[in-house]
Amino acid sequence: MRDNSIAMIDKTVFENKIAAYYTLGCKLNFAETSTIGKVLAEQGVRKARAGEKADICVVNTCSVTELADKKCRQAIRRISKQHPGAFMVVTGCYAQLKPEEVAHIEGVDLVLGAEQKLDILMYLDDLKKKESDGAIIASESKDIRSFSPSCSADDRTRHFLKVQDGCDYYCSYCTIPFARGRSRNGTIASMVEQAREVARKGGKEIVLTGVNIGDFGKSTGETFIDLIRALDEVEGIVRYRISSIEPNLITDEAIDFVASSKRFAPHFHIPLQSGSDDVLKLMRRRYDTELFRHKIEKIKEIMPHAFIGVDVIVGTRGETDEFFEDARTFIDSLDISQLHVFSYSERPGTQALKIAHSVDPKVKHARSQQLLDISDRKLHAFYDAHIGSQAEVLFEHTRKDGRMHGFTENYIKVEIPYDNSLVNETRRVTLTGWNEDRTALNCELVTIG
Ligand code: SF4
């Protein structure tokens, strides 16, 4: 049993140490890696510069699919070669779900489960025991309950604020509830304080993230609508985006609020997963296509210019040709802007494995391609419809080939010749037409007066 008191930590182990951080997977992981970085920075551990050898490597992993596990293994091996002799800490969903497997990857020294990831200091006294045999596994708890506040700033404009963690839904194909535990959240007051802190540091845009953010408030007796109302009052933040929110949890009241709010962008990301009611039942999702269509129509009725991104999974067990055709027709009929298409991946321990019918990988691939084609068509139509119009753009700092990018409120990517004075600034622009490789719209600044 470890002593969980920070006072008991031998701080000399952190002297002159350099750490490198790697994140795979979702925005929630990025936010949490950022918090781990802050915890180490408070002990004087400096972040490694590009190309610099680190003493400590922290890899925050994802396990959403079999492919994600594979990418994590490859990343850990690559990082281990880039930082020979570094103390390698692996955490995140893959570490929580398969700690023994992770511990056996060459170069791994410490495996931290979901409950332990922010207690990293308690385990880093093992820095001194790098030569000991085998990795240490610290993921005792199967009952994940703590909520660790996290907010990342991976560039100077956009911040990811974790408002919620875990999920109580147990969709038949998903292992996230096993990796991240039950739904829980911080208080509205603590979220508002973190947003104020972002504003104090000059941050302009915050993306609300979580596993199932519409479930916000379950552990504090508050509600998602009250959270967004409170955040909308924080001075200095120019815009908020709501990351993925379940269709049955985005209430009509919340949609109305976004339409009239000062700072919430007309940008929605709603997972549909399948456009077939039969498949939705097999997936144990908590809505049907009728409810989903209502949400899209409601958004478009009051915010015709809103960007709506939709997640879909193809090739889940039970998705027959007929069910897929129902899904494809339904998806094509929706007034949405873009699809995020995922191929179903079998996950150990899930209920979906009990469904007899499985889809051939070639069929899965062909279905995926059909939906990607629909996505391309819809995204291009959405951009085309905005050419010639004006929009507010928040410009980002990355410079590439003398150009820079930014996003409109409704998530249209724009491009303009690089100008340092525009970084992290909001400007009114005219969208003039497609850029050369058709990945963004060119724009011109609107001069006032
Ligand atoms: S809502 Fe379903 S798919 Fe999303 S995290 Fe929860 S169980 Fe997984």
Short mmCIF file of C-alpha atoms and ligand atoms in Angstrom, two decimals:
data_model
loop_
_atom_site.label_atom_id
_atom_site.label_comp_id
_atom_site.label_asym_id
_atom_site.label_seq_id
_atom_site.Cartn_x
_atom_site.Cartn_y
_atom_site.Cartn_z
CA MET A 1 0.00 0.00 0.00
CA ARG A 2 1.41 3.39 -0.97
CA ASP A 3 1.45 6.49 1.14
CA ASN A 4 -0.82 8.89 -0.72
CA SER A 5 0.51 11.98 0.96
CA ILE A 6 2.37 14.42 -1.30
CA ALA A 7 4.46 15.42 1.73
CA MET A 8 5.95 11.91 1.77
CA ILE A 9 7.24 12.13 -1.79
CA ASP A 10 10.99 12.29 -2.22
CA LYS A 11 11.12 15.47 -4.32
CA THR A 12 14.76 14.97 -5.22
CA VAL A 13 13.69 12.35 -7.77
CA PHE A 14 12.22 15.17 -9.91
CA GLU A 15 15.28 17.43 -9.85
CA ASN A 16 16.36 18.49 -13.36
CA LYS A 17 14.00 15.98 -14.92
CA ILE A 18 12.45 16.37 -18.36
CA ALA A 19 9.16 14.74 -19.39
CA ALA A 20 7.61 14.00 -22.78
CA TYR A 21 3.84 13.55 -23.16
CA TYR A 22 1.96 11.57 -25.78
CA THR A 23 -1.80 11.33 -26.14
CA LEU A 24 -3.83 8.93 -28.25
CA GLY A 25 -7.58 9.01 -28.72
CA CYS A 26 -10.15 11.54 -27.63
CA LYS A 27 -10.11 15.16 -26.46
CA LEU A 28 -10.79 13.96 -22.93
CA ASN A 29 -7.42 12.22 -22.96
CA PHE A 30 -5.76 15.42 -24.21
CA ALA A 31 -7.32 17.35 -21.33
CA GLU A 32 -6.16 14.74 -18.82
CA THR A 33 -2.61 14.56 -20.22
CA SER A 34 -2.44 18.30 -19.79
CA THR A 35 -3.36 17.92 -16.12
CA ILE A 36 -0.70 15.23 -15.61
CA GLY A 37 1.77 17.68 -17.19
CA LYS A 38 0.70 20.38 -14.70
CA VAL A 39 1.13 17.98 -11.75
CA LEU A 40 4.71 17.20 -12.84
CA ALA A 41 5.49 20.82 -13.71
CA GLU A 42 4.57 21.78 -10.12
CA GLN A 43 7.44 19.51 -9.02
CA GLY A 44 9.82 21.28 -11.40
CA VAL A 45 9.70 18.68 -14.19
CA ARG A 46 10.23 20.50 -17.49
CA LYS A 47 8.40 19.55 -20.71
CA ALA A 48 10.76 18.14 -23.35
CA ARG A 49 11.40 20.33 -26.38
CA ALA A 50 11.11 18.88 -29.89
CA GLY A 51 13.86 16.30 -30.41
CA GLU A 52 15.03 16.43 -26.78
CA LYS A 53 15.54 13.17 -24.82
CA ALA A 54 13.18 12.86 -21.85
CA ASP A 55 13.72 11.21 -18.44
CA ILE A 56 10.01 10.47 -18.04
CA CYS A 57 7.57 9.56 -20.84
CA VAL A 58 3.83 9.63 -20.22
CA VAL A 59 1.64 7.87 -22.79
CA ASN A 60 -2.13 8.34 -22.39
CA THR A 61 -3.78 5.56 -24.39
CA CYS A 62 -7.08 4.80 -26.10
CA SER A 63 -8.85 1.44 -26.50
CA VAL A 64 -11.93 2.29 -28.53
CA THR A 65 -11.16 -0.38 -31.16
CA GLU A 66 -8.74 -3.25 -31.73
CA LEU A 67 -6.89 -0.89 -34.08
CA ALA A 68 -6.57 1.71 -31.30
CA ASP A 69 -4.89 -0.92 -29.07
CA LYS A 70 -2.48 -1.74 -31.88
CA LYS A 71 -1.63 1.93 -32.45
CA CYS A 72 -0.93 2.31 -28.72
CA ARG A 73 1.49 -0.64 -28.75
CA GLN A 74 3.28 0.79 -31.79
CA ALA A 75 3.45 4.25 -30.21
CA ILE A 76 4.87 2.91 -26.92
CA ARG A 77 7.62 0.99 -28.76
CA ARG A 78 8.46 4.02 -30.93
CA ILE A 79 8.58 6.39 -27.94
CA SER A 80 10.72 3.93 -26.00
CA LYS A 81 13.28 3.97 -28.85
CA GLN A 82 13.17 7.78 -29.09
CA HIS A 83 13.85 8.15 -25.34
CA PRO A 84 16.20 5.31 -24.39
CA GLY A 85 16.41 4.80 -20.61
CA ALA A 86 13.40 7.03 -19.87
CA PHE A 87 10.90 5.96 -17.20
CA MET A 88 7.86 4.99 -19.28
CA VAL A 89 4.43 5.55 -17.73
CA VAL A 90 1.40 4.24 -19.61
CA THR A 91 -2.12 5.23 -18.59
CA GLY A 92 -5.55 5.71 -20.21
CA CYS A 93 -8.25 3.30 -21.38
CA TYR A 94 -5.92 0.62 -22.80
CA ALA A 95 -3.93 0.59 -19.54
CA GLN A 96 -7.13 0.31 -17.50
CA LEU A 97 -8.66 -2.48 -19.61
CA LYS A 98 -5.54 -4.57 -20.29
CA PRO A 99 -2.89 -3.68 -17.68
CA GLU A 100 -1.03 -7.01 -17.95
CA GLU A 101 -0.81 -6.76 -21.74
CA VAL A 102 0.52 -3.19 -21.48
CA ALA A 103 3.00 -4.15 -18.75
CA HIS A 104 4.54 -6.71 -21.11
CA ILE A 105 5.30 -4.18 -23.86
CA GLU A 106 9.03 -3.60 -23.98
CA GLY A 107 10.11 -0.37 -22.30
CA VAL A 108 7.05 0.06 -20.04
CA ASP A 109 7.91 0.74 -16.38
CA LEU A 110 4.61 1.78 -14.84
CA VAL A 111 0.98 1.09 -15.80
CA LEU A 112 -1.49 3.51 -14.21
CA GLY A 113 -5.21 2.74 -14.15
CA ALA A 114 -8.01 5.28 -14.52
CA GLU A 115 -8.23 5.95 -10.78
CA GLN A 116 -4.48 6.35 -10.43
CA LYS A 117 -3.55 8.45 -13.44
CA LEU A 118 -3.56 11.77 -11.61
CA ASP A 119 -1.77 10.26 -8.59
CA ILE A 120 1.25 9.89 -10.80
CA LEU A 121 3.58 11.50 -8.24
CA MET A 122 2.88 8.74 -5.71
CA TYR A 123 4.29 6.21 -8.11
CA LEU A 124 7.14 8.16 -9.63
CA ASP A 125 9.43 7.49 -6.71
CA ASP A 126 9.89 4.29 -8.73
CA LEU A 127 11.98 6.42 -11.09
CA LYS A 128 14.86 5.23 -8.92
CA LYS A 129 13.98 1.61 -9.58
CA LYS A 130 14.12 1.73 -13.36
CA GLU A 131 16.41 -1.26 -13.42
CA SER A 132 14.06 -3.45 -11.38
CA ASP A 133 12.52 -6.36 -13.24
CA GLY A 134 9.19 -5.84 -14.96
CA ALA A 135 6.65 -3.03 -15.01
CA ILE A 136 4.68 -1.97 -11.95
CA ILE A 137 0.92 -2.15 -12.37
CA ALA A 138 -1.15 0.35 -10.41
CA SER A 139 -4.74 -0.20 -11.45
CA GLU A 140 -6.24 -1.96 -8.46
CA SER A 141 -9.66 -0.35 -8.55
CA LYS A 142 -12.36 -1.69 -10.85
CA ASP A 143 -14.81 0.78 -9.33
CA ILE A 144 -13.78 4.08 -10.90
CA ARG A 145 -15.45 6.96 -9.10
CA SER A 146 -13.19 9.98 -8.78
CA PHE A 147 -13.54 13.03 -11.02
CA SER A 148 -10.31 14.76 -11.89
CA PRO A 149 -10.75 18.29 -13.25
CA SER A 150 -8.80 18.76 -16.49
CA CYS A 151 -8.45 21.46 -19.08
CA SER A 152 -5.92 21.30 -21.89
CA ALA A 153 -4.55 24.04 -24.08
CA ASP A 154 -2.91 22.23 -26.96
CA ASP A 155 -2.69 25.42 -28.96
CA ARG A 156 -3.06 29.03 -27.95
CA THR A 157 -6.65 29.37 -29.09
CA ARG A 158 -8.67 26.27 -28.26
CA HIS A 159 -9.02 24.70 -24.80
CA PHE A 160 -10.67 21.40 -23.93
CA LEU A 161 -12.55 21.52 -20.64
CA LYS A 162 -13.49 18.16 -19.15
CA VAL A 163 -16.95 18.60 -17.66
CA GLN A 164 -17.91 14.95 -17.20
CA ASP A 165 -16.38 11.48 -17.14
CA GLY A 166 -17.64 7.88 -17.37
CA CYS A 167 -20.87 6.46 -18.76
CA ASP A 168 -23.87 4.52 -17.41
CA TYR A 169 -25.25 3.51 -20.80
CA TYR A 170 -23.56 0.20 -21.65
CA CYS A 171 -24.21 0.22 -25.40
CA SER A 172 -23.72 -3.35 -26.60
CA TYR A 173 -20.53 -2.68 -28.61
CA CYS A 174 -18.71 -0.34 -26.23
CA THR A 175 -16.06 -0.88 -23.54
CA ILE A 176 -15.79 2.74 -22.43
CA PRO A 177 -17.91 2.25 -19.27
CA PHE A 178 -15.44 -0.49 -18.19
CA ALA A 179 -12.46 1.75 -18.90
CA ARG A 180 -13.81 4.98 -17.43
CA GLY A 181 -16.38 3.91 -14.86
CA ARG A 182 -19.77 5.39 -13.93
CA SER A 183 -20.96 8.82 -15.01
CA ARG A 184 -19.74 11.64 -12.79
CA ASN A 185 -18.84 15.31 -13.07
CA GLY A 186 -17.38 18.35 -11.37
CA THR A 187 -19.61 21.14 -10.07
CA ILE A 188 -20.85 24.02 -12.23
CA ALA A 189 -18.96 26.42 -9.95
CA SER A 190 -15.67 24.57 -10.59
CA MET A 191 -16.27 24.56 -14.37
CA VAL A 192 -16.98 28.30 -14.34
CA GLU A 193 -13.78 28.86 -12.35
CA GLN A 194 -11.75 26.87 -14.90
CA ALA A 195 -13.33 28.83 -17.77
CA ARG A 196 -12.43 32.11 -16.00
CA GLU A 197 -8.86 30.86 -15.63
CA VAL A 198 -8.72 30.12 -19.39
CA ALA A 199 -10.00 33.65 -20.09
CA ARG A 200 -7.44 35.17 -17.68
CA LYS A 201 -4.68 33.46 -19.64
CA GLY A 202 -6.01 34.86 -22.91
CA GLY A 203 -7.82 31.70 -24.14
CA LYS A 204 -10.75 32.50 -26.43
CA GLU A 205 -12.43 29.19 -27.25
CA ILE A 206 -13.45 26.29 -24.98
CA VAL A 207 -14.70 22.90 -26.13
CA LEU A 208 -16.78 21.11 -23.48
CA THR A 209 -15.67 17.48 -23.40
CA GLY A 210 -16.63 14.31 -21.59
CA VAL A 211 -17.63 10.72 -22.27
CA ASN A 212 -21.37 11.39 -22.12
CA ILE A 213 -21.62 15.12 -21.45
CA GLY A 214 -25.41 15.33 -21.72
CA ASP A 215 -25.40 13.29 -18.51
CA PHE A 216 -23.69 16.20 -16.73
CA GLY A 217 -25.01 16.83 -13.24
CA LYS A 218 -25.81 13.28 -12.22
CA SER A 219 -23.27 13.25 -9.40
CA THR A 220 -23.78 16.85 -8.25
CA GLY A 221 -27.56 17.25 -8.61
CA GLU A 222 -27.11 19.87 -11.35
CA THR A 223 -28.08 19.90 -15.04
CA PHE A 224 -26.37 20.34 -18.39
CA ILE A 225 -28.58 23.31 -19.31
CA ASP A 226 -27.60 25.09 -16.08
CA LEU A 227 -23.93 24.38 -16.85
CA ILE A 228 -24.10 26.00 -20.30
CA ARG A 229 -26.13 28.94 -18.95
CA ALA A 230 -23.46 29.59 -16.30
CA LEU A 231 -20.53 29.23 -18.71
CA ASP A 232 -22.20 31.62 -21.16
CA GLU A 233 -21.73 34.41 -18.61
CA VAL A 234 -17.93 34.07 -18.37
CA GLU A 235 -16.41 37.27 -19.73
CA GLY A 236 -13.42 36.93 -22.04
CA ILE A 237 -14.39 33.60 -23.60
CA VAL A 238 -15.41 34.30 -27.19
CA ARG A 239 -16.98 30.97 -27.98
CA TYR A 240 -17.82 27.53 -26.65
CA ARG A 241 -18.36 24.37 -28.60
CA ILE A 242 -20.22 21.35 -27.22
CA SER A 243 -18.39 18.16 -28.19
CA SER A 244 -20.29 14.94 -28.90
CA ILE A 245 -23.65 14.79 -27.08
CA GLU A 246 -26.12 11.89 -27.15
CA PRO A 247 -29.28 12.68 -29.20
CA ASN A 248 -31.61 11.72 -26.35
CA LEU A 249 -29.74 14.03 -23.96
CA ILE A 250 -29.59 17.18 -26.05
CA THR A 251 -32.88 18.71 -24.99
CA ASP A 252 -34.97 21.09 -27.09
CA GLU A 253 -34.39 23.60 -24.27
CA ALA A 254 -30.61 23.31 -24.73
CA ILE A 255 -30.94 23.76 -28.51
CA ASP A 256 -33.08 26.89 -27.97
CA PHE A 257 -30.51 28.18 -25.51
CA VAL A 258 -27.59 27.71 -27.94
CA ALA A 259 -29.56 29.61 -30.61
CA SER A 260 -30.00 32.62 -28.32
CA SER A 261 -26.77 32.40 -26.31
CA LYS A 262 -23.98 34.96 -26.38
CA ARG A 263 -21.11 32.49 -26.74
CA PHE A 264 -22.23 28.96 -27.71
CA ALA A 265 -21.42 28.25 -31.34
CA PRO A 266 -24.03 26.83 -33.76
CA HIS A 267 -22.02 23.64 -34.00
CA PHE A 268 -23.27 20.22 -32.90
CA HIS A 269 -21.69 16.78 -32.86
CA ILE A 270 -24.32 14.10 -32.35
CA PRO A 271 -23.64 10.35 -32.49
CA LEU A 272 -26.29 8.48 -34.51
CA GLN A 273 -24.27 5.23 -34.84
CA SER A 274 -26.88 3.62 -37.11
CA GLY A 275 -29.74 4.92 -39.23
CA SER A 276 -31.59 1.59 -38.87
CA ASP A 277 -33.97 1.23 -35.93
CA ASP A 278 -33.32 -2.53 -35.87
CA VAL A 279 -29.57 -1.97 -35.52
CA LEU A 280 -30.09 0.78 -32.92
CA LYS A 281 -31.99 -1.79 -30.83
CA LEU A 282 -29.15 -4.32 -31.20
CA MET A 283 -26.72 -1.59 -30.18
CA ARG A 284 -28.91 -0.82 -27.12
CA ARG A 285 -28.97 2.84 -27.98
CA ARG A 286 -31.60 4.90 -26.16
CA TYR A 287 -33.38 6.59 -29.09
CA ASP A 288 -34.77 5.78 -32.50
CA THR A 289 -34.40 7.41 -35.90
CA GLU A 290 -37.56 9.48 -35.36
CA LEU A 291 -36.09 11.17 -32.29
CA PHE A 292 -32.81 11.74 -34.12
CA ARG A 293 -34.56 13.35 -37.10
CA HIS A 294 -36.52 15.60 -34.74
CA LYS A 295 -33.30 16.88 -33.15
CA ILE A 296 -31.71 17.66 -36.52
CA GLU A 297 -34.86 19.41 -37.77
CA LYS A 298 -35.19 21.37 -34.54
CA ILE A 299 -31.59 22.62 -34.81
CA LYS A 300 -31.91 23.52 -38.48
CA GLU A 301 -35.27 25.25 -37.99
CA ILE A 302 -33.84 27.80 -35.57
CA MET A 303 -30.18 27.77 -36.74
CA PRO A 304 -30.23 27.05 -40.51
CA HIS A 305 -26.50 27.78 -40.69
CA ALA A 306 -25.57 25.31 -37.90
CA PHE A 307 -22.85 22.75 -38.56
CA ILE A 308 -23.93 19.25 -37.54
CA GLY A 309 -21.36 16.43 -37.43
CA VAL A 310 -22.70 12.90 -36.96
CA ASP A 311 -20.89 9.71 -35.85
CA VAL A 312 -21.87 6.44 -37.51
CA ILE A 313 -20.57 2.89 -37.13
CA VAL A 314 -20.71 0.46 -40.05
CA GLY A 315 -20.58 -3.31 -39.96
CA THR A 316 -21.79 -3.90 -36.40
CA ARG A 317 -22.90 -7.43 -35.68
CA GLY A 318 -26.48 -7.83 -36.88
CA GLU A 319 -26.22 -5.17 -39.62
CA THR A 320 -27.67 -7.12 -42.57
CA ASP A 321 -27.69 -5.74 -46.14
CA GLU A 322 -31.29 -4.67 -45.65
CA PHE A 323 -30.60 -2.89 -42.35
CA PHE A 324 -27.60 -1.10 -43.85
CA GLU A 325 -29.70 0.06 -46.79
CA ASP A 326 -32.30 1.47 -44.35
CA ALA A 327 -29.46 3.23 -42.51
CA ARG A 328 -27.87 4.66 -45.65
CA THR A 329 -31.20 6.03 -46.92
CA PHE A 330 -32.00 7.59 -43.56
CA ILE A 331 -28.57 9.19 -43.19
CA ASP A 332 -28.66 10.58 -46.72
CA SER A 333 -32.02 12.20 -46.01
CA LEU A 334 -30.73 14.20 -43.02
CA ASP A 335 -29.76 17.87 -43.29
CA ILE A 336 -26.36 17.37 -41.68
CA SER A 337 -22.89 18.70 -42.55
CA GLN A 338 -20.46 15.81 -42.09
CA LEU A 339 -20.26 12.15 -41.07
CA HIS A 340 -17.54 10.59 -38.91
CA VAL A 341 -17.54 6.99 -40.10
CA PHE A 342 -16.14 4.21 -37.90
CA SER A 343 -15.87 0.51 -38.70
CA TYR A 344 -17.22 -1.79 -36.01
CA SER A 345 -14.49 -3.51 -34.02
CA GLU A 346 -15.13 -6.55 -31.81
CA ARG A 347 -14.33 -5.77 -28.18
CA PRO A 348 -13.86 -8.51 -25.57
CA GLY A 349 -16.50 -8.58 -22.85
CA THR A 350 -19.19 -6.72 -24.81
CA GLN A 351 -22.78 -7.91 -25.28
CA ALA A 352 -22.55 -7.39 -29.05
CA LEU A 353 -20.44 -10.56 -29.30
CA LYS A 354 -23.59 -12.57 -28.55
CA ILE A 355 -25.22 -11.38 -31.81
CA ALA A 356 -24.79 -14.19 -34.33
CA HIS A 357 -24.58 -12.30 -37.64
CA SER A 358 -21.17 -10.75 -38.25
CA VAL A 359 -20.25 -8.62 -41.27
CA ASP A 360 -17.49 -9.59 -43.69
CA PRO A 361 -14.57 -7.09 -43.57
CA LYS A 362 -14.88 -6.40 -47.32
CA VAL A 363 -18.57 -5.59 -46.95
CA LYS A 364 -17.73 -3.39 -43.97
CA HIS A 365 -15.19 -1.52 -46.05
CA ALA A 366 -17.63 -1.02 -48.95
CA ARG A 367 -20.33 0.28 -46.58
CA SER A 368 -17.85 2.63 -44.99
CA GLN A 369 -16.93 3.99 -48.42
CA GLN A 370 -20.59 4.62 -49.29
CA LEU A 371 -21.06 6.68 -46.15
CA LEU A 372 -17.79 8.56 -46.65
CA ASP A 373 -19.02 9.54 -50.13
CA ILE A 374 -22.24 10.89 -48.61
CA SER A 375 -20.16 12.79 -46.06
CA ASP A 376 -17.97 14.39 -48.75
CA ARG A 377 -21.02 15.47 -50.73
CA LYS A 378 -22.72 16.99 -47.68
CA LEU A 379 -19.60 18.77 -46.44
CA HIS A 380 -18.89 20.29 -49.83
CA ALA A 381 -22.51 21.43 -50.18
CA PHE A 382 -22.32 23.03 -46.72
CA TYR A 383 -19.16 24.94 -47.60
CA ASP A 384 -20.47 25.90 -51.06
CA ALA A 385 -23.59 27.41 -49.48
CA HIS A 386 -21.41 29.80 -47.45
CA ILE A 387 -19.21 31.13 -50.26
CA GLY A 388 -19.78 34.89 -50.58
CA SER A 389 -21.09 35.25 -47.03
CA GLN A 390 -19.41 36.90 -44.04
CA ALA A 391 -18.41 35.16 -40.80
CA GLU A 392 -16.50 35.63 -37.54
CA VAL A 393 -13.26 33.63 -37.57
CA LEU A 394 -10.91 32.81 -34.68
CA PHE A 395 -7.44 32.42 -36.20
CA GLU A 396 -4.99 29.76 -34.96
CA HIS A 397 -1.23 29.95 -34.62
CA THR A 398 0.02 27.18 -36.93
CA ARG A 399 1.84 28.43 -40.01
CA LYS A 400 2.12 26.18 -43.07
CA ASP A 401 3.47 27.16 -46.47
CA GLY A 402 2.97 30.82 -45.57
CA ARG A 403 -0.73 30.27 -44.76
CA MET A 404 -2.73 30.13 -41.54
CA HIS A 405 -6.14 28.72 -40.62
CA GLY A 406 -9.08 29.46 -38.45
CA PHE A 407 -12.67 28.34 -37.96
CA THR A 408 -15.95 30.17 -38.28
CA GLU A 409 -18.51 29.84 -35.49
CA ASN A 410 -20.22 27.14 -37.54
CA TYR A 411 -16.98 25.23 -37.99
CA ILE A 412 -16.00 26.12 -41.54
CA LYS A 413 -12.24 25.93 -41.91
CA VAL A 414 -10.80 29.05 -43.53
CA GLU A 415 -7.38 29.92 -44.92
CA ILE A 416 -5.56 33.22 -45.32
CA PRO A 417 -1.91 34.35 -45.87
CA TYR A 418 -0.04 34.14 -42.52
CA ASP A 419 -0.19 37.28 -40.41
CA ASN A 420 1.16 37.05 -36.86
CA SER A 421 -1.14 39.81 -35.64
CA LEU A 422 -4.17 37.61 -36.38
CA VAL A 423 -3.13 34.72 -34.09
CA ASN A 424 -5.79 34.12 -31.41
CA GLU A 425 -7.83 37.04 -32.76
CA THR A 426 -11.43 37.02 -33.94
CA ARG A 427 -12.04 38.85 -37.20
CA ARG A 428 -14.94 39.33 -39.56
CA VAL A 429 -14.16 37.88 -42.98
CA THR A 430 -15.76 37.27 -46.34
CA LEU A 431 -15.56 33.65 -47.51
CA THR A 432 -14.35 33.94 -51.09
CA GLY A 433 -14.09 30.36 -52.41
CA TRP A 434 -12.28 27.05 -52.09
CA ASN A 435 -8.55 26.87 -51.45
CA GLU A 436 -6.31 24.97 -53.86
CA ASP A 437 -6.70 21.48 -52.36
CA ARG A 438 -10.36 22.00 -51.38
CA THR A 439 -9.73 21.51 -47.66
CA ALA A 440 -10.78 25.02 -46.56
CA LEU A 441 -12.33 28.24 -47.84
CA ASN A 442 -10.15 31.22 -48.65
CA CYS A 443 -11.18 34.42 -46.93
CA GLU A 444 -10.56 38.19 -46.89
CA LEU A 445 -10.70 40.42 -43.82
CA VAL A 446 -13.64 42.78 -43.78
CA THR A 447 -12.37 46.32 -43.27
CA ILE A 448 -14.60 48.47 -41.14
CA GLY A 449 -15.37 52.09 -42.02
S1 SF4 B 1 -23.11 6.25 -24.66
FE1 SF4 B 1 -22.74 4.17 -25.37
S2 SF4 B 1 -21.12 4.42 -26.93
FE2 SF4 B 1 -21.10 6.29 -25.69
S3 SF4 B 1 -19.57 5.88 -24.10
FE3 SF4 B 1 -21.58 5.32 -23.26
S4 SF4 B 1 -21.72 3.11 -23.65
FE4 SF4 B 1 -20.10 3.89 -24.98
#
